[in-house]
Short mmCIF file of C-alpha atoms in Angstrom, two decimals:
data_model
loop_
_atom_site.label_atom_id
_atom_site.label_comp_id
_atom_site.label_asym_id
_atom_site.label_seq_id
_atom_site.Cartn_x
_atom_site.Cartn_y
_atom_site.Cartn_z
CA MET A 1 77.25 156.40 97.67
CA LYS A 2 76.31 158.22 94.39
CA THR A 3 72.79 158.51 93.61
CA VAL A 4 71.46 159.72 90.15
CA PHE A 5 67.93 161.16 89.83
CA ILE A 6 66.59 161.02 86.39
CA ASN A 7 63.53 163.34 85.14
CA GLY A 8 61.90 161.16 82.62
CA SER A 9 59.68 163.96 81.76
CA PRO A 10 60.19 165.77 78.10
CA LYS A 11 58.87 168.87 79.85
CA LYS A 12 61.94 171.80 80.01
CA LYS A 13 59.50 173.93 82.43
CA MET A 14 56.96 173.18 85.01
CA SER A 15 57.71 169.49 85.08
CA VAL A 16 55.87 167.86 87.88
CA SER A 17 58.50 164.88 87.92
CA ALA A 18 61.15 167.53 88.44
CA HIS A 19 59.50 169.06 91.71
CA LEU A 20 58.98 165.62 92.88
CA LEU A 21 62.46 164.70 92.85
CA GLY A 22 63.54 167.87 94.46
CA MET A 23 61.37 167.25 97.41
CA LEU A 24 62.92 163.52 97.49
CA ARG A 25 66.36 165.05 97.28
CA LEU A 26 66.34 166.47 100.44
CA PHE A 27 66.47 163.31 102.34
CA VAL A 28 69.36 161.89 100.24
CA ARG A 29 72.75 162.18 101.34
CA GLY A 30 76.19 162.00 99.61
CA GLU A 31 76.86 162.64 95.93
CA VAL A 32 73.66 163.41 94.23
CA VAL A 33 73.23 164.20 90.36
CA HIS A 34 70.24 165.78 88.75
CA GLU A 35 69.74 164.22 85.13
CA GLN A 36 66.70 164.60 82.71
CA VAL A 37 66.21 162.18 79.73
CA ARG A 38 64.16 164.40 77.05
CA ASN A 39 65.28 162.89 73.84
CA GLN A 40 67.93 160.28 72.55
CA ALA A 41 70.41 162.95 72.77
CA ASP A 42 70.32 162.86 76.27
CA HIS A 43 71.40 159.17 76.66
CA ALA A 44 75.30 158.79 76.49
CA ARG A 45 75.58 161.75 79.12
CA VAL A 46 72.71 160.23 81.49
CA LEU A 47 74.47 156.39 80.96
CA ASP A 48 77.75 158.12 81.61
CA ALA A 49 76.15 159.35 85.41
CA ILE A 50 75.10 155.80 86.07
CA ARG A 51 78.17 154.35 85.49
CA ASP A 52 79.46 154.57 89.31
CA ALA A 53 75.90 155.32 90.99
CA ASP A 54 74.46 152.75 93.53
CA LYS A 55 71.09 154.38 93.39
CA VAL A 56 69.09 155.34 90.60
CA VAL A 57 65.65 157.15 91.21
CA PHE A 58 63.16 157.50 88.44
CA GLY A 59 60.92 160.78 88.41
CA LEU A 60 58.05 160.31 85.70
CA PRO A 61 55.07 161.43 84.16
CA LEU A 62 52.27 158.68 83.60
CA TYR A 63 51.68 158.98 79.60
CA VAL A 64 48.99 156.60 78.59
CA ASP A 65 49.00 154.26 81.33
CA GLY A 66 52.54 153.63 80.76
CA VAL A 67 56.17 155.30 80.71
CA PRO A 68 56.64 158.32 78.25
CA SER A 69 58.10 156.68 74.88
CA GLN A 70 61.32 158.64 75.14
CA LEU A 71 62.14 157.06 78.46
CA LEU A 72 61.19 153.74 77.52
CA ALA A 73 63.86 153.83 74.61
CA PHE A 74 66.15 155.23 77.37
CA MET A 75 65.51 152.18 79.56
CA LYS A 76 66.25 149.76 76.82
CA GLU A 77 69.59 151.44 76.24
CA MET A 78 70.33 151.44 80.01
CA GLU A 79 69.44 147.46 80.17
CA GLN A 80 72.34 146.99 77.77
CA PHE A 81 74.62 149.35 79.17
CA CYS A 82 74.02 147.93 82.54
CA LYS A 83 74.69 143.87 81.52
CA GLU A 84 77.78 145.03 79.67
CA GLN A 85 79.25 147.18 82.27
CA GLY A 86 78.06 144.74 84.89
CA LEU A 87 76.19 147.46 87.21
CA HIS A 88 73.51 146.41 89.59
CA PRO A 89 72.51 149.66 90.96
CA LYS A 90 69.26 149.88 92.77
CA VAL A 91 66.29 151.66 91.26
CA TRP A 92 63.14 153.43 92.93
CA VAL A 93 60.50 155.27 90.77
CA LEU A 94 58.48 158.03 91.80
CA ALA A 95 55.54 158.60 89.00
CA ASN A 96 52.81 161.11 88.73
CA GLY A 97 49.53 161.15 86.67
CA GLY A 98 47.18 163.50 85.90
CA PHE A 99 44.04 161.62 87.02
CA ILE A 100 43.25 161.64 90.52
CA GLU A 101 43.67 158.05 91.46
CA GLY A 102 47.34 157.41 92.25
CA SER A 103 46.61 153.16 91.43
CA GLN A 104 46.53 154.40 87.86
CA ASN A 105 50.13 154.17 88.20
CA LYS A 106 50.06 150.76 88.97
CA ALA A 107 50.57 149.34 84.87
CA LEU A 108 54.00 151.63 84.97
CA MET A 109 55.47 150.65 88.31
CA GLN A 110 54.99 146.98 86.81
CA VAL A 111 56.47 148.14 83.50
CA PHE A 112 59.60 148.92 86.24
CA GLU A 113 59.54 145.72 87.84
CA CYS A 114 59.85 143.75 84.52
CA PHE A 115 62.50 146.32 83.62
CA CYS A 116 64.58 145.75 86.63
CA ARG A 117 64.27 142.10 86.51
CA ARG A 118 65.54 142.04 82.94
CA SER A 119 68.40 144.18 83.20
CA GLY A 120 69.54 142.51 86.59
CA LEU A 121 68.79 145.69 88.93
CA GLN A 122 67.03 145.83 92.05
CA PHE A 123 63.36 147.21 92.26
CA GLY A 124 63.53 149.22 95.44
CA GLY A 125 59.88 150.30 95.48
CA GLY A 126 58.06 153.14 94.59
CA LEU A 127 55.29 155.76 94.74
CA GLY A 128 52.43 156.53 92.45
CA ILE A 129 50.99 159.81 92.66
CA GLY A 130 47.50 160.75 91.71
CA GLY A 131 46.67 164.21 90.53
CA GLY A 132 50.32 165.29 89.84
CA VAL A 133 49.16 168.60 88.03
CA MET A 134 47.38 169.73 91.07
CA LEU A 135 50.84 169.78 92.89
CA ASN A 136 52.31 172.42 90.30
CA VAL A 137 49.16 174.67 90.77
CA LEU A 138 49.82 174.04 94.58
CA ARG A 139 53.45 175.32 94.55
CA ILE A 140 52.20 178.62 92.77
CA LEU A 141 49.56 178.91 95.00
CA LEU A 142 52.21 178.97 97.90
CA LEU A 143 54.15 181.63 96.33
CA VAL A 144 51.31 183.98 95.78
CA TYR A 145 50.16 183.58 99.41
CA LEU A 146 53.74 184.35 100.75
CA ALA A 147 53.87 187.65 98.76
CA LEU A 148 50.43 188.29 99.79
CA PHE A 149 51.95 187.58 103.34
CA ALA A 150 55.05 189.82 102.67
CA LEU A 151 52.90 192.62 101.11
CA ARG A 152 50.53 192.74 104.34
CA ALA A 153 52.90 192.19 106.53
CA LEU A 154 55.12 195.25 105.45
CA SER A 155 51.83 197.58 104.97
CA GLY A 156 51.67 197.02 108.93
CA GLU A 157 49.59 194.21 109.70
CA PRO A 158 51.90 191.36 110.32
CA ALA A 159 50.08 189.52 112.61
CA ALA A 160 46.92 189.27 110.58
CA ALA A 161 49.01 188.13 107.99
CA ALA A 162 50.66 185.62 109.62
CA ILE A 163 47.25 184.07 111.07
CA ASP A 164 46.13 184.25 107.26
CA PHE A 165 49.51 182.50 105.67
CA ALA A 166 49.09 179.98 108.30
CA LYS A 167 45.73 178.91 107.27
CA GLN A 168 46.72 178.86 103.75
CA LEU A 169 49.88 176.99 104.72
CA GLY A 170 47.80 174.35 106.31
CA MET A 171 45.58 174.13 103.29
CA ILE A 172 48.34 173.33 101.22
CA LEU A 173 50.22 170.97 103.70
CA PHE A 174 46.71 169.03 103.87
CA PHE A 175 46.38 168.33 99.88
CA HIS A 176 49.95 167.06 100.37
CA LEU A 177 49.15 164.68 103.35
CA GLY A 178 49.64 161.46 101.00
CA VAL A 179 52.56 162.59 99.19
CA LEU A 180 54.45 163.07 102.41
CA PHE A 181 53.03 160.38 104.64
CA TYR A 182 54.43 157.70 101.43
CA GLY A 183 56.98 160.26 100.20
CA ILE A 184 58.93 161.22 103.28
CA PRO A 185 59.85 157.41 104.19
CA MET A 186 60.19 156.66 100.72
CA GLY A 187 63.21 159.30 100.89
CA LEU A 188 64.43 158.02 104.07
CA LYS A 189 64.72 154.23 102.53
CA VAL A 190 66.39 155.86 99.65
CA ASN A 191 69.15 157.66 101.33
CA ARG A 192 69.70 154.09 103.38
CA GLY A 193 69.36 151.89 100.12
CA ARG A 194 66.66 150.04 101.39
CA GLU A 195 63.47 149.07 99.71
CA CYS A 196 60.31 151.07 100.52
CA GLY A 197 57.45 149.12 98.94
CA VAL A 198 55.55 150.32 96.29
CA HIS A 199 52.79 152.60 97.23
CA TYR A 200 49.85 154.58 95.75
CA THR A 201 48.57 158.14 96.81
CA ARG A 202 46.67 161.32 95.45
CA VAL A 203 46.44 164.93 96.37
CA MET A 204 43.99 165.02 99.32
CA LEU A 205 40.97 166.20 97.14
CA PRO A 206 37.47 164.08 96.49
CA SER A 207 37.61 163.11 92.74
CA PHE A 208 34.50 165.18 91.70
CA LEU A 209 36.03 167.98 93.00
CA PHE A 210 39.35 167.34 91.11
CA ILE A 211 37.19 166.60 88.03
CA LEU A 212 35.67 170.02 88.35
CA VAL A 213 39.07 171.99 89.21
CA ALA A 214 40.45 170.09 86.11
CA ASP A 215 37.54 170.87 83.68
CA LEU A 216 37.96 174.92 84.61
CA PHE A 217 41.63 174.56 84.39
CA PHE A 218 41.36 173.32 81.03
CA ILE A 219 38.45 175.89 79.91
CA LEU A 220 40.88 178.93 80.91
CA ILE A 221 43.95 177.24 79.16
CA SER A 222 42.23 176.84 75.95
CA ALA A 223 40.46 179.78 76.02
CA PHE A 224 43.88 181.68 76.48
CA LYS A 225 45.59 179.10 74.08
CA GLY A 226 42.32 179.52 71.48
CA GLY A 227 41.63 175.85 70.87
CA ILE A 228 38.36 176.64 72.38
CA PHE A 229 37.60 178.60 68.89
CA ARG A 230 38.94 175.97 67.09
CA GLY A 231 36.31 173.10 67.13
CA TRP A 232 37.61 172.58 70.64
CA LEU A 233 35.26 169.17 71.24
CA ALA A 234 34.75 168.54 67.50
CA LYS A 235 35.49 165.15 65.84
CA LYS A 236 38.07 166.54 63.53
CA MET B 1 37.17 150.60 59.23
CA LYS B 2 40.19 149.47 61.36
CA THR B 3 43.28 151.24 62.34
CA ILE B 4 47.08 149.39 62.58
CA ILE B 5 49.68 150.40 64.56
CA HIS B 6 52.41 147.79 63.97
CA ASP B 7 56.42 148.11 64.24
CA LEU B 8 57.42 144.96 62.15
CA PRO B 9 60.71 145.15 60.57
CA GLU B 10 60.78 145.89 56.89
CA GLN B 11 60.87 142.14 55.45
CA LYS B 12 57.92 141.16 57.77
CA ALA B 13 55.50 144.04 56.77
CA SER B 14 54.18 141.66 53.86
CA LEU B 15 52.44 140.29 56.43
CA LEU B 16 49.83 143.10 56.44
CA SER B 17 49.43 143.29 52.52
CA GLY B 18 46.01 142.90 51.51
CA ILE B 19 44.15 144.55 54.27
CA GLN B 20 41.90 146.64 54.41
CA ALA B 21 42.81 149.25 57.27
CA HIS B 22 44.66 152.43 57.79
CA ILE B 23 48.25 151.35 58.62
CA ILE B 24 50.53 153.59 60.76
CA SER B 25 53.95 152.39 60.45
CA ALA B 26 55.57 152.81 63.85
CA ASP B 27 59.20 153.30 62.28
CA GLY B 28 60.21 155.71 64.69
CA LYS B 29 60.89 158.50 62.49
CA TYR B 30 58.94 161.13 64.28
CA ALA B 31 59.11 162.67 67.94
CA PRO B 32 58.28 161.99 71.00
CA CYS B 33 55.29 163.57 72.93
CA GLN B 34 56.46 166.82 74.47
CA GLY B 35 53.60 167.04 77.15
CA CYS B 36 52.32 170.46 76.18
CA PHE B 37 48.62 169.47 75.70
CA GLY B 38 48.53 171.87 72.76
CA CYS B 39 46.25 168.87 70.84
CA TRP B 40 43.76 169.30 73.65
CA THR B 41 44.15 173.52 74.27
CA LYS B 42 45.76 175.04 71.21
CA THR B 43 44.76 173.26 67.87
CA PRO B 44 42.18 170.35 69.09
CA ALA B 45 43.06 166.95 67.65
CA GLU B 46 46.49 168.32 65.97
CA CYS B 47 50.09 167.95 67.15
CA TYR B 48 52.26 171.05 66.39
CA MET B 49 54.66 168.70 65.35
CA LYS B 50 54.22 168.46 61.88
CA ASP B 51 55.85 164.96 61.29
CA ALA B 52 54.27 161.42 60.55
CA LEU B 53 52.05 161.68 63.56
CA HIS B 54 50.60 165.25 63.03
CA THR B 55 47.04 163.86 62.99
CA ALA B 56 47.75 160.59 63.88
CA CYS B 57 44.83 160.68 66.56
CA ARG B 58 42.32 161.41 63.95
CA THR B 59 43.29 158.38 62.19
CA ILE B 60 42.63 155.99 65.33
CA GLY B 61 39.87 158.49 66.10
CA HIS B 62 37.69 157.82 62.74
CA ALA B 63 38.39 153.87 62.96
CA ASP B 64 36.05 151.14 65.08
CA GLU B 65 38.48 149.04 65.59
CA LEU B 66 42.53 149.41 66.44
CA VAL B 67 44.90 146.47 66.18
CA ILE B 68 48.32 147.06 67.64
CA ILE B 69 51.23 144.85 66.99
CA THR B 70 54.61 145.81 68.72
CA GLU B 71 57.62 144.01 70.01
CA ASN B 72 57.67 143.30 74.13
CA CYS B 73 59.50 145.93 75.93
CA TYR B 74 59.04 144.92 79.48
CA GLY B 75 55.51 144.17 79.58
CA ALA B 76 54.56 147.26 77.40
CA TYR B 77 54.72 148.58 73.94
CA SER B 78 57.85 149.19 71.94
CA PRO B 79 59.20 152.80 72.21
CA ALA B 80 58.42 153.29 68.66
CA VAL B 81 54.76 152.23 69.11
CA LYS B 82 54.37 153.93 72.45
CA ASN B 83 55.76 156.91 70.72
CA VAL B 84 52.16 156.81 68.63
CA LEU B 85 50.21 156.50 71.25
CA ASP B 86 51.43 159.19 73.46
CA ARG B 87 51.16 161.60 70.39
CA SER B 88 47.17 160.41 69.85
CA ILE B 89 45.78 161.70 73.33
CA GLY B 90 43.60 164.25 71.12
CA LEU B 91 41.29 161.07 70.83
CA SER B 92 40.05 162.29 73.94
CA THR B 93 39.00 165.91 74.78
CA PRO B 94 40.19 167.97 77.89
CA PHE B 95 37.23 167.29 79.91
CA SER B 96 37.10 164.52 82.47
CA THR B 97 34.35 161.99 83.46
CA TYR B 98 34.05 158.53 85.42
CA ARG B 99 34.62 155.42 83.23
CA GLY B 100 35.42 152.27 84.81
CA LYS B 101 34.50 154.14 88.22
CA GLN B 102 37.89 156.08 87.99
CA MET B 103 38.37 159.36 85.99
CA HIS B 104 39.64 159.45 82.52
CA HIS B 105 38.69 162.02 79.83
CA THR B 106 35.95 162.00 77.92
CA LEU B 107 36.53 160.85 74.06
CA ARG B 108 36.00 163.44 71.03
CA TYR B 109 35.19 159.95 68.72
CA GLY B 110 32.82 158.80 71.14
CA LYS B 111 33.07 154.37 72.28
CA LYS B 112 34.99 151.97 70.17
CA ASP B 113 34.57 148.55 69.50
CA ARG B 114 37.45 146.62 70.14
CA LEU B 115 41.26 146.89 70.97
CA THR B 116 43.45 144.07 69.94
CA VAL B 117 46.78 143.80 70.66
CA TYR B 118 49.60 141.62 69.52
CA ALA B 119 52.90 141.26 71.20
CA TYR B 120 56.15 139.30 69.73
CA GLY B 121 59.56 138.72 70.79
CA ASP B 122 60.64 136.99 74.08
CA MET B 123 58.31 137.63 77.23
CA THR B 124 58.37 136.40 81.14
CA GLU B 125 55.27 135.39 82.97
CA ALA B 126 55.53 138.77 84.83
CA GLU B 127 55.51 140.68 81.46
CA LYS B 128 52.87 138.89 80.05
CA ALA B 129 50.41 139.72 83.37
CA THR B 130 51.64 143.29 83.13
CA PHE B 131 51.15 143.60 79.31
CA GLN B 132 47.44 142.05 79.97
CA TYR B 133 47.02 144.65 82.37
CA MET B 134 48.37 147.40 80.12
CA ALA B 135 46.03 146.38 77.21
CA GLU B 136 43.12 146.50 79.42
CA ARG B 137 44.11 149.97 81.20
CA ASN B 138 44.60 151.05 77.50
CA ALA B 139 41.03 150.04 76.69
CA ILE B 140 39.42 151.77 79.19
CA ASN B 141 41.32 154.80 78.78
CA PHE B 142 40.65 155.03 74.94
CA GLY B 143 37.02 153.89 75.17
CA PHE B 144 37.06 150.61 73.64
CA ARG B 145 34.19 148.54 74.75
CA SER B 146 36.20 145.15 74.49
CA PHE B 147 40.08 144.14 74.55
CA SER B 148 42.24 141.18 73.76
CA PHE B 149 45.89 140.74 74.24
CA THR B 150 47.86 137.80 72.26
CA HIS B 151 51.38 136.95 72.96
CA LEU B 152 52.96 135.69 69.56
CA LYS B 153 56.15 133.71 70.23
CA SER B 154 57.14 134.21 66.63
CA LEU B 155 56.14 136.50 63.93
CA GLU B 156 55.69 133.16 62.08
CA GLU B 157 52.55 132.81 63.93
CA MET B 158 50.74 135.89 61.99
CA GLU B 159 50.98 134.34 58.67
CA GLY B 160 47.61 133.61 57.40
CA MET B 161 46.20 134.80 60.78
CA LYS B 162 42.69 137.19 60.10
CA LEU B 163 43.90 140.11 61.76
#
């Protein structure tokens, strides 16, 4: 059984889609191949990878309520390729959007269902996650906490450090509850080639707090990159 | 003033002649969005890639109406048209608010009148429903007060149509 994980994010670094696919991959046995579709130049290679695949998992970011354009172009080629070669891999979708509501991925998910029907592929289901960017922040935070724990443990207070780290780990796990609740069963279903249904979840944070965090995040980034001083909110 | 985004083949582009509008021709001769958010955080309402879509969000932003003519692609825009939309998020600001009871970005150019979407080409019932929903979501996202979605069985239906 060969499974191809296709990252549909154009990003080279800090791709939330790659991170989520990496977590899902932990549950999938057999031959696994990771691919990414960043532009036209990737098409031939990725199509070649799915030639003998039974399962294809797309991981992608939500762009303007839908599929990023460069992945959409790939899907059109994949439709032709699968029809010509008589391929029928099962397809799952792991989408993440910047907005906190997971259900904002609904139109994207419907596009994939239409894609599967047109291409003669079986749609295995999908998971739409809201607040995707925060998963990136949380994994960085986890490394920071881990480093602090190591420093304190080495400087002679391992017990207190362990208790603090356990609390911090608990908090990070809490934010991931929805992702884990739907993501783990999805991983197990992908492994067995079963359908997992379509579900939507989010980072476990109320939307008003998420908006506050997102606003602060963009203020900091824009100050650092200088956009704040270049007519940040002006009608250009 | 209105803006029209279209992916009509060259021989059909005459359907748009004489129309008073800014026309963005989605010919695919530009790069896809790289997801860097630079049009929010570094050079507001401007993409770092200096191709035909360098300031596409401004062209859309200054118009009251947006008309999109696109080939159907699984109940969504063609890749070339979607590319234009992906490269136009500078229409919004990085700040967030609630619109339609959900989180969205605040609008750099304020609310707009109408989003009109025409999709041509063969289309299943599921794709029509998906596209209708997509247009509705886009209208909320980009801050249009109203929207419409029409399936054109063939481009000939466009002849004589008031866009």
